[in-house]
mmCIF file of C-alpha atoms and ligand atoms in Angstrom:
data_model
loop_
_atom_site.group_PDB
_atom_site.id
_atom_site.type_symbol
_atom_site.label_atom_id
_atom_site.label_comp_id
_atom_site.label_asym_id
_atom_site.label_seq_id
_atom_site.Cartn_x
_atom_site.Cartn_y
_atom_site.Cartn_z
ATOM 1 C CA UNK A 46 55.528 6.332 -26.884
ATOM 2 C CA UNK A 47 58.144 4.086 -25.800
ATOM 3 C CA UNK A 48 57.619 0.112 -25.990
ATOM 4 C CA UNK A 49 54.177 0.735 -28.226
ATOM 5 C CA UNK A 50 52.879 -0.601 -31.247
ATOM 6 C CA UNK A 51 52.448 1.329 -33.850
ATOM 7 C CA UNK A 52 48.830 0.499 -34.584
ATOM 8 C CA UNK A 53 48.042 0.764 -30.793
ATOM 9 C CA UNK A 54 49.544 4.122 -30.403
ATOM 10 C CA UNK A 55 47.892 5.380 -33.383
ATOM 11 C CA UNK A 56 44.575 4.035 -31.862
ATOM 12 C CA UNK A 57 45.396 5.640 -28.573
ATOM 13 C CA UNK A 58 47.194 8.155 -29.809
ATOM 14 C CA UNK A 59 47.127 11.234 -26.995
ATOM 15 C CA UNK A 60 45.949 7.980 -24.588
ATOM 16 C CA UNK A 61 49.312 6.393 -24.704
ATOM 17 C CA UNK A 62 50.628 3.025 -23.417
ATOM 18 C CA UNK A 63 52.587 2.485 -20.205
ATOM 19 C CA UNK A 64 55.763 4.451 -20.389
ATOM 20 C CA UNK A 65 53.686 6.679 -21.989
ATOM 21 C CA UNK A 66 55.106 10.168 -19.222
ATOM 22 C CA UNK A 67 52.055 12.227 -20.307
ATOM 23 C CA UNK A 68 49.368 9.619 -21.429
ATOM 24 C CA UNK A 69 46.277 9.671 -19.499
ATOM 25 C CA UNK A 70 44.969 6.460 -20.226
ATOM 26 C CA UNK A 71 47.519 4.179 -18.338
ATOM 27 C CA UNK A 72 49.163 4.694 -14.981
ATOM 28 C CA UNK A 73 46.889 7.035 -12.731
ATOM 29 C CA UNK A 74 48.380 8.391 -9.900
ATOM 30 C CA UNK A 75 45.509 9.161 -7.868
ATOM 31 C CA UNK A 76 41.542 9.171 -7.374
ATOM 32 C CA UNK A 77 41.219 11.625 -10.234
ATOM 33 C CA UNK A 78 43.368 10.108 -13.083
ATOM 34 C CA UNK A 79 41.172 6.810 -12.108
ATOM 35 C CA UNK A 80 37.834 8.867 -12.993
ATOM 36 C CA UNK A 81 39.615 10.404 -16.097
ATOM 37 C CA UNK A 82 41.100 7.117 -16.964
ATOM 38 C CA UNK A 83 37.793 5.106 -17.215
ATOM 39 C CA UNK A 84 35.880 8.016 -18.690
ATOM 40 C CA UNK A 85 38.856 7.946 -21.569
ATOM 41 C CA UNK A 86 38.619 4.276 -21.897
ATOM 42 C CA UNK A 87 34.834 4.098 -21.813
ATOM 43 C CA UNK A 88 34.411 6.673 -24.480
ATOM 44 C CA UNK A 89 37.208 5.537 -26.839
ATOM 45 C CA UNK A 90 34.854 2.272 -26.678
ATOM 46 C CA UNK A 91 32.019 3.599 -27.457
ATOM 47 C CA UNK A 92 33.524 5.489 -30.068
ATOM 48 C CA UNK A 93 34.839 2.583 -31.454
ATOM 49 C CA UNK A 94 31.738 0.589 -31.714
ATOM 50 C CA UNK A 95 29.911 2.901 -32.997
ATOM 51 C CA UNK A 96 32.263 3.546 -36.013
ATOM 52 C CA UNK A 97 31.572 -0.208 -36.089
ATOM 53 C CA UNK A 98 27.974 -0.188 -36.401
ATOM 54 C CA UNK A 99 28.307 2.354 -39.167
ATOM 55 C CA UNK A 100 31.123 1.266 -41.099
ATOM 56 C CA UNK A 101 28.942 -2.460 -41.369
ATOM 57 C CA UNK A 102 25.330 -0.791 -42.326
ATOM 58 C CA UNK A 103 27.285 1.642 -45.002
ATOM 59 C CA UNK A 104 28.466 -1.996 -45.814
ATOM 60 C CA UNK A 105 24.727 -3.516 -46.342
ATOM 61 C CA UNK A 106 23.479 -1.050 -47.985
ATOM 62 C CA UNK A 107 26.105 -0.509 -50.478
ATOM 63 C CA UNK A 108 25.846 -4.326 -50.975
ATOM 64 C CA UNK A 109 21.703 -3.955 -51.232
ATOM 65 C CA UNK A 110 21.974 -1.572 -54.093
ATOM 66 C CA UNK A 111 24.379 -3.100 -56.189
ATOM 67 C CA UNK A 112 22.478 -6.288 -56.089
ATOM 68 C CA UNK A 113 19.631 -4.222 -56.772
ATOM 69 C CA UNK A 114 20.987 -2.867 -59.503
ATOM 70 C CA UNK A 115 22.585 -5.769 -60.911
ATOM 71 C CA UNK A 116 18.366 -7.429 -61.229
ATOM 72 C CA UNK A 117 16.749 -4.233 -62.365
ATOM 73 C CA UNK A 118 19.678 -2.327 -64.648
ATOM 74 C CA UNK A 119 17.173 -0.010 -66.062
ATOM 75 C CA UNK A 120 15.104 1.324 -63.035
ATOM 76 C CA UNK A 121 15.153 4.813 -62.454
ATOM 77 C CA UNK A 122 12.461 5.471 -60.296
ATOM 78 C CA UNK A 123 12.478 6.495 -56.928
ATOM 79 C CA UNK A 124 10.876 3.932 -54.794
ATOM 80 C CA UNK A 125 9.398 4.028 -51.552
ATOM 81 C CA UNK A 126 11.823 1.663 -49.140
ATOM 82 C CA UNK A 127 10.684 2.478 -45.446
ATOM 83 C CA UNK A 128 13.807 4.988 -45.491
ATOM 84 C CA UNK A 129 12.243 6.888 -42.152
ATOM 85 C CA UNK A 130 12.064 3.825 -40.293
ATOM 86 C CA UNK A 131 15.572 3.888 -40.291
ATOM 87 C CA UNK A 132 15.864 7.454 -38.883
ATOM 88 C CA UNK A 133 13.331 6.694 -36.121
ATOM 89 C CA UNK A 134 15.526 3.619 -35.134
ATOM 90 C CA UNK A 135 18.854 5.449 -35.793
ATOM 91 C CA UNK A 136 17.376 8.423 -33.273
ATOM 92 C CA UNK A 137 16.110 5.763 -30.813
ATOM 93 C CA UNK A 138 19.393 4.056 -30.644
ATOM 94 C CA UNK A 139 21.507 6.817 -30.565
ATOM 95 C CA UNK A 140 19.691 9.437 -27.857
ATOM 96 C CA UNK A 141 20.303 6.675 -25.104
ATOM 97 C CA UNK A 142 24.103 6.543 -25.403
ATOM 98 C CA UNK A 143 24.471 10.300 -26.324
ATOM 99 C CA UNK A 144 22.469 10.738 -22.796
ATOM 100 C CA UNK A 145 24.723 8.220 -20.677
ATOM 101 C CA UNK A 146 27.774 9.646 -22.045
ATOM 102 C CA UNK A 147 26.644 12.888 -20.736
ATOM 103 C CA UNK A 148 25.240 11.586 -17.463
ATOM 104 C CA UNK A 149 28.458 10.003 -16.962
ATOM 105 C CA UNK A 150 30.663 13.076 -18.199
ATOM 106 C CA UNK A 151 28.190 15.054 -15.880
ATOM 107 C CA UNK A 152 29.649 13.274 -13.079
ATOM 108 C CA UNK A 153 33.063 12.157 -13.701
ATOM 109 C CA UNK A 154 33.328 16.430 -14.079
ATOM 110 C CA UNK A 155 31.821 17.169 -10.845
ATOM 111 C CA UNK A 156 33.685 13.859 -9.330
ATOM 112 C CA UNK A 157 37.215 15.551 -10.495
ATOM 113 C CA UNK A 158 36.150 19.305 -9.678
ATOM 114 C CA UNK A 159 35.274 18.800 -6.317
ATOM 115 C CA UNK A 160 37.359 20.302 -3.407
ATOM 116 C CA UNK A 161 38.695 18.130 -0.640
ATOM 117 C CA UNK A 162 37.317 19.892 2.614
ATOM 118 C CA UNK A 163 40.540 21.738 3.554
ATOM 119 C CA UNK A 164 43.487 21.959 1.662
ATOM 120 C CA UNK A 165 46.728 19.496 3.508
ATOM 121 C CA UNK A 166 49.222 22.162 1.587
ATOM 122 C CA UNK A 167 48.535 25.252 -0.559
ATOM 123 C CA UNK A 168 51.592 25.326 -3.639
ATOM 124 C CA UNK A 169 50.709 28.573 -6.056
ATOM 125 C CA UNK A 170 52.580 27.948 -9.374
ATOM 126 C CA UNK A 171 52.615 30.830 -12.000
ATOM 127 C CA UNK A 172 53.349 29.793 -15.558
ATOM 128 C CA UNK A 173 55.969 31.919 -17.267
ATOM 129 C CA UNK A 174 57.646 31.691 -20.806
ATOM 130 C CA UNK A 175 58.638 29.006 -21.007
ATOM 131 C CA UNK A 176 58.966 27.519 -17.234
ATOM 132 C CA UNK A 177 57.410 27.045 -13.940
ATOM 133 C CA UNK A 178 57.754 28.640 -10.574
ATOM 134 C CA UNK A 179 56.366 26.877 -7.579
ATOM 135 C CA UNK A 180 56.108 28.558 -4.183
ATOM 136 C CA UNK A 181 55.125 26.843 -1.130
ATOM 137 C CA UNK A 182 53.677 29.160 1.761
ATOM 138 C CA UNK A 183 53.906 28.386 5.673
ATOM 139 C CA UNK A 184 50.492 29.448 7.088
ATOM 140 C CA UNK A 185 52.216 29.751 10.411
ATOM 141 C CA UNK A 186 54.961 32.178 8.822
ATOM 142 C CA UNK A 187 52.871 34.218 6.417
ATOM 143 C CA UNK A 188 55.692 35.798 4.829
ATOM 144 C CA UNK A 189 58.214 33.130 4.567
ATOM 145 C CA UNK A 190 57.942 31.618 1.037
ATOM 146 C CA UNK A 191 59.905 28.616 -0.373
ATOM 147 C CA UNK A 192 60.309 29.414 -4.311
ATOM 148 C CA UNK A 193 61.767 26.692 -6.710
ATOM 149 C CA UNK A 194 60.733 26.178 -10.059
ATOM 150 C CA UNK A 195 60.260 22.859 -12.802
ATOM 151 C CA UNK A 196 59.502 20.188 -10.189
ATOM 152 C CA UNK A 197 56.538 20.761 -7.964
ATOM 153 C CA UNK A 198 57.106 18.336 -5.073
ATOM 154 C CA UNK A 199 54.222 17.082 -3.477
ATOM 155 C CA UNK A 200 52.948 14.457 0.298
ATOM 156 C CA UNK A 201 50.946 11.429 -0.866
ATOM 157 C CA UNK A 202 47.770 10.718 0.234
ATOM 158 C CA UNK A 203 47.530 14.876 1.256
ATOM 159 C CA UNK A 204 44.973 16.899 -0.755
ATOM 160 C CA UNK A 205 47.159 19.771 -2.194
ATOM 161 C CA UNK A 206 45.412 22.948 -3.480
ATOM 162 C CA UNK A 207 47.018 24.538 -6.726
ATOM 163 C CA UNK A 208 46.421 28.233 -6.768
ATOM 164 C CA UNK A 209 47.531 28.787 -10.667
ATOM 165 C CA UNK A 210 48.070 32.239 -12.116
ATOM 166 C CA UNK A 211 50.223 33.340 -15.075
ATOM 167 C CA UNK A 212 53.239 35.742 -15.590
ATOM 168 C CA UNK A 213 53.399 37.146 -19.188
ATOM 169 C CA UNK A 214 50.830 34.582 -21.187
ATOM 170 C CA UNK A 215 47.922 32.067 -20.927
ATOM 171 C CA UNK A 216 49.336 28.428 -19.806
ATOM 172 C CA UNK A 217 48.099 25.806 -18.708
ATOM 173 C CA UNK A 218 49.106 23.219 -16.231
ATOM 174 C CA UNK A 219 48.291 19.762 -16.618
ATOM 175 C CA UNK A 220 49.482 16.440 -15.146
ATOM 176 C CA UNK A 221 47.996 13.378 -16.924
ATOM 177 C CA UNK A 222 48.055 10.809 -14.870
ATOM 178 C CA UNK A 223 47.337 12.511 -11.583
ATOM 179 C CA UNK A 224 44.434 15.201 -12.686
ATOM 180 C CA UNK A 225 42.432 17.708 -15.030
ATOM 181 C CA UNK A 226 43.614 20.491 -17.195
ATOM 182 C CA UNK A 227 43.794 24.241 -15.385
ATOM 183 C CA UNK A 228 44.214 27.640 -17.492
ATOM 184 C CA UNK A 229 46.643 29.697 -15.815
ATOM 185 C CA UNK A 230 45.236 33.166 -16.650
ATOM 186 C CA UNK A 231 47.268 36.725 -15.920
ATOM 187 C CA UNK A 232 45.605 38.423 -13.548
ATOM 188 C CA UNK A 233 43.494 35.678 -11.881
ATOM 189 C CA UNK A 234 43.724 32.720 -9.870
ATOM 190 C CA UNK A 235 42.625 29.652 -10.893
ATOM 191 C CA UNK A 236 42.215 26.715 -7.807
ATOM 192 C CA UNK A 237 43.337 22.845 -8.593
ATOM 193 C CA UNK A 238 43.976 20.163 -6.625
ATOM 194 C CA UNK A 239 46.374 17.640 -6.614
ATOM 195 C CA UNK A 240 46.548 13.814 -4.482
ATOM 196 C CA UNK A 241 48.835 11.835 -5.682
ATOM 197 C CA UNK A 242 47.703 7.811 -3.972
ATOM 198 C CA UNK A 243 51.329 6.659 -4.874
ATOM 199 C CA UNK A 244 55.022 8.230 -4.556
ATOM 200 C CA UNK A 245 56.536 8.691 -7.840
ATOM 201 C CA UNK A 246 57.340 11.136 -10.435
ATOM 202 C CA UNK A 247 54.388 12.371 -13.294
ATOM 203 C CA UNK A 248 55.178 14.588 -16.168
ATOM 204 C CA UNK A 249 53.631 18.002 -15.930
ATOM 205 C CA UNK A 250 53.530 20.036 -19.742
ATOM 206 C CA UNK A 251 51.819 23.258 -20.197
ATOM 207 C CA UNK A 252 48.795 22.672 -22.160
ATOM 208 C CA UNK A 253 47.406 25.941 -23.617
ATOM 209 C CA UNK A 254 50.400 26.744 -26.661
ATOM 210 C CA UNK A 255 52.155 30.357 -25.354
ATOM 211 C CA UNK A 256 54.307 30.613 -28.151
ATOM 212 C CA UNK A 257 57.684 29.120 -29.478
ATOM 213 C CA UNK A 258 59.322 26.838 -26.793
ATOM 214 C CA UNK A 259 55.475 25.781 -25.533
ATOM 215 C CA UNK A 260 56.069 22.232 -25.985
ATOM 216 C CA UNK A 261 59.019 22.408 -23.875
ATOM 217 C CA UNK A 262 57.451 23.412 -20.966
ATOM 218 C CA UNK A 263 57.319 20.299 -18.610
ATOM 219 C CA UNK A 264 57.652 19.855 -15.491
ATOM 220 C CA UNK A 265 58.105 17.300 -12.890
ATOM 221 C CA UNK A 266 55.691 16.117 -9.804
ATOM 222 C CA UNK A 267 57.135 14.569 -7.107
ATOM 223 C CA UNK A 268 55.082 12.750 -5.058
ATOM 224 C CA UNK A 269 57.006 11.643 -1.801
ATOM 225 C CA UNK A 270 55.925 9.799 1.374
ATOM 226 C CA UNK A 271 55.022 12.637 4.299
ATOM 227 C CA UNK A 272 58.581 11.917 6.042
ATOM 228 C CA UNK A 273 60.006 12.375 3.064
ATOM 229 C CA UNK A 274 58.507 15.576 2.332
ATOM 230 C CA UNK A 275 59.104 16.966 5.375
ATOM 231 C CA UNK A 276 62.795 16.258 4.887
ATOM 232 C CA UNK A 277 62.710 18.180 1.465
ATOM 233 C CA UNK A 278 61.393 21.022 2.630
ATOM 234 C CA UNK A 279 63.231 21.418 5.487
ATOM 235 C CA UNK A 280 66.113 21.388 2.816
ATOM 236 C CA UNK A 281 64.648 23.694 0.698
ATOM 237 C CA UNK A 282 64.008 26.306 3.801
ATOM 238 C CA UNK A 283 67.623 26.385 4.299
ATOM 239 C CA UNK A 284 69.916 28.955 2.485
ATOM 240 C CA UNK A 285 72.383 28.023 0.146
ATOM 241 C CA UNK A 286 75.517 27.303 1.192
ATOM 242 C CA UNK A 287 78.228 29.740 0.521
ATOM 243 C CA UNK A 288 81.010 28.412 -0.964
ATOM 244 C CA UNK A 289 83.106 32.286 -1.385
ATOM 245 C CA UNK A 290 84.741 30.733 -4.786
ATOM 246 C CA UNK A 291 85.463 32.284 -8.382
ATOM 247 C CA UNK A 292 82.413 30.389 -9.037
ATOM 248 C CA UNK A 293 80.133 32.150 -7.590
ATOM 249 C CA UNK A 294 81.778 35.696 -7.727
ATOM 250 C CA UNK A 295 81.266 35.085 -11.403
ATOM 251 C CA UNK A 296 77.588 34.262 -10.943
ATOM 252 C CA UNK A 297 77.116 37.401 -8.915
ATOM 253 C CA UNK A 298 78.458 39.456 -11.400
ATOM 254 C CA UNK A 299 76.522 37.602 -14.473
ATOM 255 C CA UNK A 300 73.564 35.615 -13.043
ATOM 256 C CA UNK A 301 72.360 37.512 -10.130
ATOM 257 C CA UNK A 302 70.601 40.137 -12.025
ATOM 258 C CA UNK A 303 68.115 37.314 -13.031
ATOM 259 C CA UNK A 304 68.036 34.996 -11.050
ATOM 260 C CA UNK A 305 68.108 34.371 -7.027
ATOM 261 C CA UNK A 306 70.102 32.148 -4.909
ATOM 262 C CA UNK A 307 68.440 33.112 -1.335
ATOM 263 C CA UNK A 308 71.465 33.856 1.077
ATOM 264 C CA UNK A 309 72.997 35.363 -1.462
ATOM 265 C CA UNK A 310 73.382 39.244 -2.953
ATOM 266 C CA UNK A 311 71.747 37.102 -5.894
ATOM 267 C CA UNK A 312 67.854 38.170 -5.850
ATOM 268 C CA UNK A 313 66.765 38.291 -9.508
ATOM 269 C CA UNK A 314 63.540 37.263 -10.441
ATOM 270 C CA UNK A 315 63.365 37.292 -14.043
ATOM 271 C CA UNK A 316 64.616 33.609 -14.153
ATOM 272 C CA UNK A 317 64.442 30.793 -11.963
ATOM 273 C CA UNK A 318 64.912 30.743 -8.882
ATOM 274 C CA UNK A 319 67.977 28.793 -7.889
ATOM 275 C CA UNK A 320 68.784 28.365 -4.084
ATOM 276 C CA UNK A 321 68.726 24.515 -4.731
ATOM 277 C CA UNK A 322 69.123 23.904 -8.367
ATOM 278 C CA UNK A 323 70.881 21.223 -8.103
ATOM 279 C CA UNK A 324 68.509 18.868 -5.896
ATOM 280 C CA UNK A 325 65.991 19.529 -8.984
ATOM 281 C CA UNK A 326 65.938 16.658 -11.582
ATOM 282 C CA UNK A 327 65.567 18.759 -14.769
ATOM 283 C CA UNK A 328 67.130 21.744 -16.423
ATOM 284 C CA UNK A 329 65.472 24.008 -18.214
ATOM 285 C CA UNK A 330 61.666 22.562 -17.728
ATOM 286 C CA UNK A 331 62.211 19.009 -18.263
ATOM 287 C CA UNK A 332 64.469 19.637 -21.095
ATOM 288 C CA UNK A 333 67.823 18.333 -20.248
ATOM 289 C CA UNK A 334 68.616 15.751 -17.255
ATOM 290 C CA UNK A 335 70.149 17.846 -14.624
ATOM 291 C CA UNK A 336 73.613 16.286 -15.096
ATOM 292 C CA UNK A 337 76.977 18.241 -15.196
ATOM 293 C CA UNK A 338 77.444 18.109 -18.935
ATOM 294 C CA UNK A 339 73.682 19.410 -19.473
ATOM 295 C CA UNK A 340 74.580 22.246 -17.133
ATOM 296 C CA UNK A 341 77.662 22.936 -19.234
ATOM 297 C CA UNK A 342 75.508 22.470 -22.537
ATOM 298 C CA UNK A 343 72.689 25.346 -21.044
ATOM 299 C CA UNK A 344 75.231 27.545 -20.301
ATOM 300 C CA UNK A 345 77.946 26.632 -23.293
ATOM 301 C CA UNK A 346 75.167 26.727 -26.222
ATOM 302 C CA UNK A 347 71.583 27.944 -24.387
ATOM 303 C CA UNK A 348 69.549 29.376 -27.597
ATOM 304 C CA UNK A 349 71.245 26.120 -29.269
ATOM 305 C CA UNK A 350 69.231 23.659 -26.801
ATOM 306 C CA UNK A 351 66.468 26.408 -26.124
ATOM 307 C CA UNK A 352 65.676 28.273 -29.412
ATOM 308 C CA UNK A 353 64.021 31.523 -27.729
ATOM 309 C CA UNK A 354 64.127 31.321 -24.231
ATOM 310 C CA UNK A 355 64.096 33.648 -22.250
ATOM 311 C CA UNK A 356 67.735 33.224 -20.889
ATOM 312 C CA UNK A 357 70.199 35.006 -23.017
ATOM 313 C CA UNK A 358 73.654 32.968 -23.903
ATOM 314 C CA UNK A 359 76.075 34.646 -21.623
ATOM 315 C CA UNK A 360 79.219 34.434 -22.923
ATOM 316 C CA UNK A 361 81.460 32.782 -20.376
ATOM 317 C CA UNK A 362 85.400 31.662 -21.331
ATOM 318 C CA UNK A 363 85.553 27.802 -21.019
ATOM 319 C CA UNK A 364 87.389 28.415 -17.490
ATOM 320 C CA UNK A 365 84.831 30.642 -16.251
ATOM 321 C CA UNK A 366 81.932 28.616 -17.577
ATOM 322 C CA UNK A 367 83.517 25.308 -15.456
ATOM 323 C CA UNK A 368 83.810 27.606 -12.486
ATOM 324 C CA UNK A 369 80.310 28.536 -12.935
ATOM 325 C CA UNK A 370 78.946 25.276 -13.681
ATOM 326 C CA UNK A 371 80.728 23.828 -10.033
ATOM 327 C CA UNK A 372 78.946 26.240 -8.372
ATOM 328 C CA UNK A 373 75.328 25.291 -9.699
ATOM 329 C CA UNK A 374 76.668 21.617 -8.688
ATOM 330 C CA UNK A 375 77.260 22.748 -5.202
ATOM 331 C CA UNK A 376 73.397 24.376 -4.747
ATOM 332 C CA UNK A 377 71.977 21.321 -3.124
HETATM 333 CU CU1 LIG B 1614 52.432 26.623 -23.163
#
């Protein structure tokens, strides 16, 4: 809750204030987070007013009885006072707003839920402990899949179907500022979409707690302008390049059982997938910045930064750990 106040952000509090990565109530993205945005607003108002209706009659009648007890000090008699009439007009005051608030819930559901006639790009992301993996299909090239995982880049102004399915646990993937909340269930598919109006990157966090490291499971969206998509994935379709250093023979030999760099003997899938880890902004599900020194921290101290994950420390000499940490740099 950078730059807030703390009275505002306790007010708020999951809303957030701008700067606010994963608040909903500032900073939509797209049609969606608009619809979510004023349905958060609206209700917190309502909400708010109607604590302020109540808070003053407690008020008045607290005040009637005192005074009423202050001119007749002895009376004990229950008296007669009209009480029902104020259950009648309570009722009659309430029902109204209780139904518009679930007219307009009613819609804003059905407005967010709706699918876009055809789908501009089908991404399937499955949730894993505790990170994401995003593959992008070619519908021309059925069996050619793009894999890359933590940053789920995405066209503006292209309706973009999720298809959202789990590994091990129940996640659930949620982007604040550019849509609803989606279980990702083992075993199923669940379908969300995704239009981001402007380019720019939104926090992603899982949503659904899958055990220890669950609120470290972020992600990034990266909505780009179509030319600039198109030049990203062309990137991303390419194999790694092949540097034949120490570097790499090291990764081979310690790496490569988990996790794939595609051109390479590398082909694990335990892990992430890394054929162009080092275009991706984050390490480690939007834990660390994707900088050399965090890539020498993950590897130097992993359980340290990650208590739990599912990476294992691998115990490197500082020499080999440099080498190893060059070659990530040179996965662009
Ligand atoms: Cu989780």
């Amino acid at each position: 809750m950078r730059g807030c106040r703390l009275g505002v952000a306790g007010l708020l509090a999951l809303g957030g204030c701008s700067g606010a990565p994963l608040g909903y109530m500032t900073g939509s993205g797209s049609a969606s987070g608009d619809i979510l945005q004023q349905i958060a607003w609206g209700f917190s108002t309502i909400a708010v007013g109607v604590t302020l209706v109540i808070v003053i009659l407690i008020g008045a009648a607290i005040a009637v009885s005192v005074r009423r007890a202050r001119r007749e000090p002895d009376s004990s008699v229950a008296r007669e006072t009209g009480g029902l009439n104020f259950i009648y007009w309570g009722v009659g005051l309430s029902m109204p707003v209780l139904i518009a608030m679930a007219v307009w819930n009613f819609i804003a559901t059905r407005a967010v839920a709706k699918a876009p006639a055809a789908p501009g790009l089908i991404v399937e992301v499955t949730g894993h402990r505790w990170w994401w993996e995003i593959r992008y299909r070619d519908p021309g090239e059925p069996d050619y899949v793009v894999t890359t995982a933590n940053q789920l880049v995405i066209p503006t102004g292209v309706p973009v179907r999720i298809d959202l399915t789990s590994g091990d646990v129940i996640h659930d993937f949620w982007v604040p500022k550019l849509g609803p909340k989606m279980d990702m269930i083992p075993g199923r598919t669940n379908v969300t979409w995704l239009e981001a109006r402007d380019a720019g990157t939104y926090r992603g966090q899982c949503a659904e707690y899958c055990g220890l490291e669950h609120a470290r499971m972020a992600f990034a969206v990266t909505a780009l302008a179509p030319p600039a998509f198109a030049r990203w994935m062309a990137a991303e379709r390419a194999p790694a390049s092949l540097p034949d250093t120490r570097g790499q023979q090291l990764f081979m030999a310690s790496c490569g059982a988990c996790h794939t760099v595609r051109g390479t003997g590398a082909a694990g899938i335990y892990g992430p997938d890394l054929t162009h880890f080092a275009s991706r902004p984050t390490i480690a599900a939007g834990l660390l910045p994707n900088s050399v020194a965090a890539r020498e921290r993950w590897l130097a101290e992993t359980q340290t930064v990650k208590p739990g994950a599912l990476m294992p420390q691998v115990e490197l000499g500082d020499a080999d750990r440099h080498a190893v940490v060059r070659y990530l740099g040179s996965l662009r």
